[in-house]
Amino acid sequence: MGAYNALQYLALTTSTPLNATLITASSPVCMMLVGALFYGQRPTRRGLLGAALSLVGVAVVLARGELAALARISFVPGDLLMLLAMLSWSFYSWMLAKPAPSMAGEQRPAWDWWGFMLIQTLFGLVWAGSAALLEAAIAPAPVQWTTGTVLTLVYIALGPSILAYLCWGRGVAAVGPATAAFFINLTPLFAALLQALLLGVPPQPYHALAFALIVAGILVSSRR
């Protein structure tokens, strides 16, 4: 929690949401590499094909249906931090699926998911709090406290933090890290749908094409 969130927020101070989403789309590939190099899980042909389909679907969304637009994307130092964030997320996911011997089998502690989340949150508070204190000392920035700011923090604390981590952990337990990673590629599609609902910008035909490609990638990779 501390590593991924700190790296992501720090990355977005110099990177752009477009670049961050593009790098996040590398999640299936990154997950396969970590699994192959550190956990002895060789990627299957279906997994590689699914990764290719999903990446093409994400590229369609990012380029708004004009693939030539991808060539105009430039990268900044924040992009490297986002790549490190995805690497830390990949290790976290594999640790959920392949825990250390002291955490597996009969040695596994008698925690339920809420107990496990509480322990993760406590560790996350230590690291994220330390990072916040360091930032306050090096580059302090005033916070404008408004009702919107408070509601945003409440949403982040409950949605992308507790609920998302809980669902992700259960998803990894059900299908494994490599397959679960493909669902991250739905992020730009959800962003497009929320844009339509909240900003009144309607979906475009390329959104349907991207959705079909991403779902195809998920189906191909998860098929037994």
Tab-separated table of C-alpha atoms in Angstrom, residues 100-110:
chain	number	residue	atom	x	y	z
A	100	ALA	CA	6.209	-17.500	1.947
A	101	PRO	CA	6.290	-20.943	3.657
A	102	SER	CA	5.698	-19.262	7.020
A	103	MET	CA	2.394	-17.907	5.669
A	104	ALA	CA	1.149	-20.961	3.751
A	105	GLY	CA	-0.473	-24.288	4.554
A	106	GLU	CA	-0.729	-25.168	8.227
A	107	GLN	CA	1.486	-22.183	9.102
A	108	ARG	CA	-1.074	-19.733	7.746
A	109	PRO	CA	-2.382	-17.396	10.484
A	110	ALA	CA	-6.058	-17.657	11.332
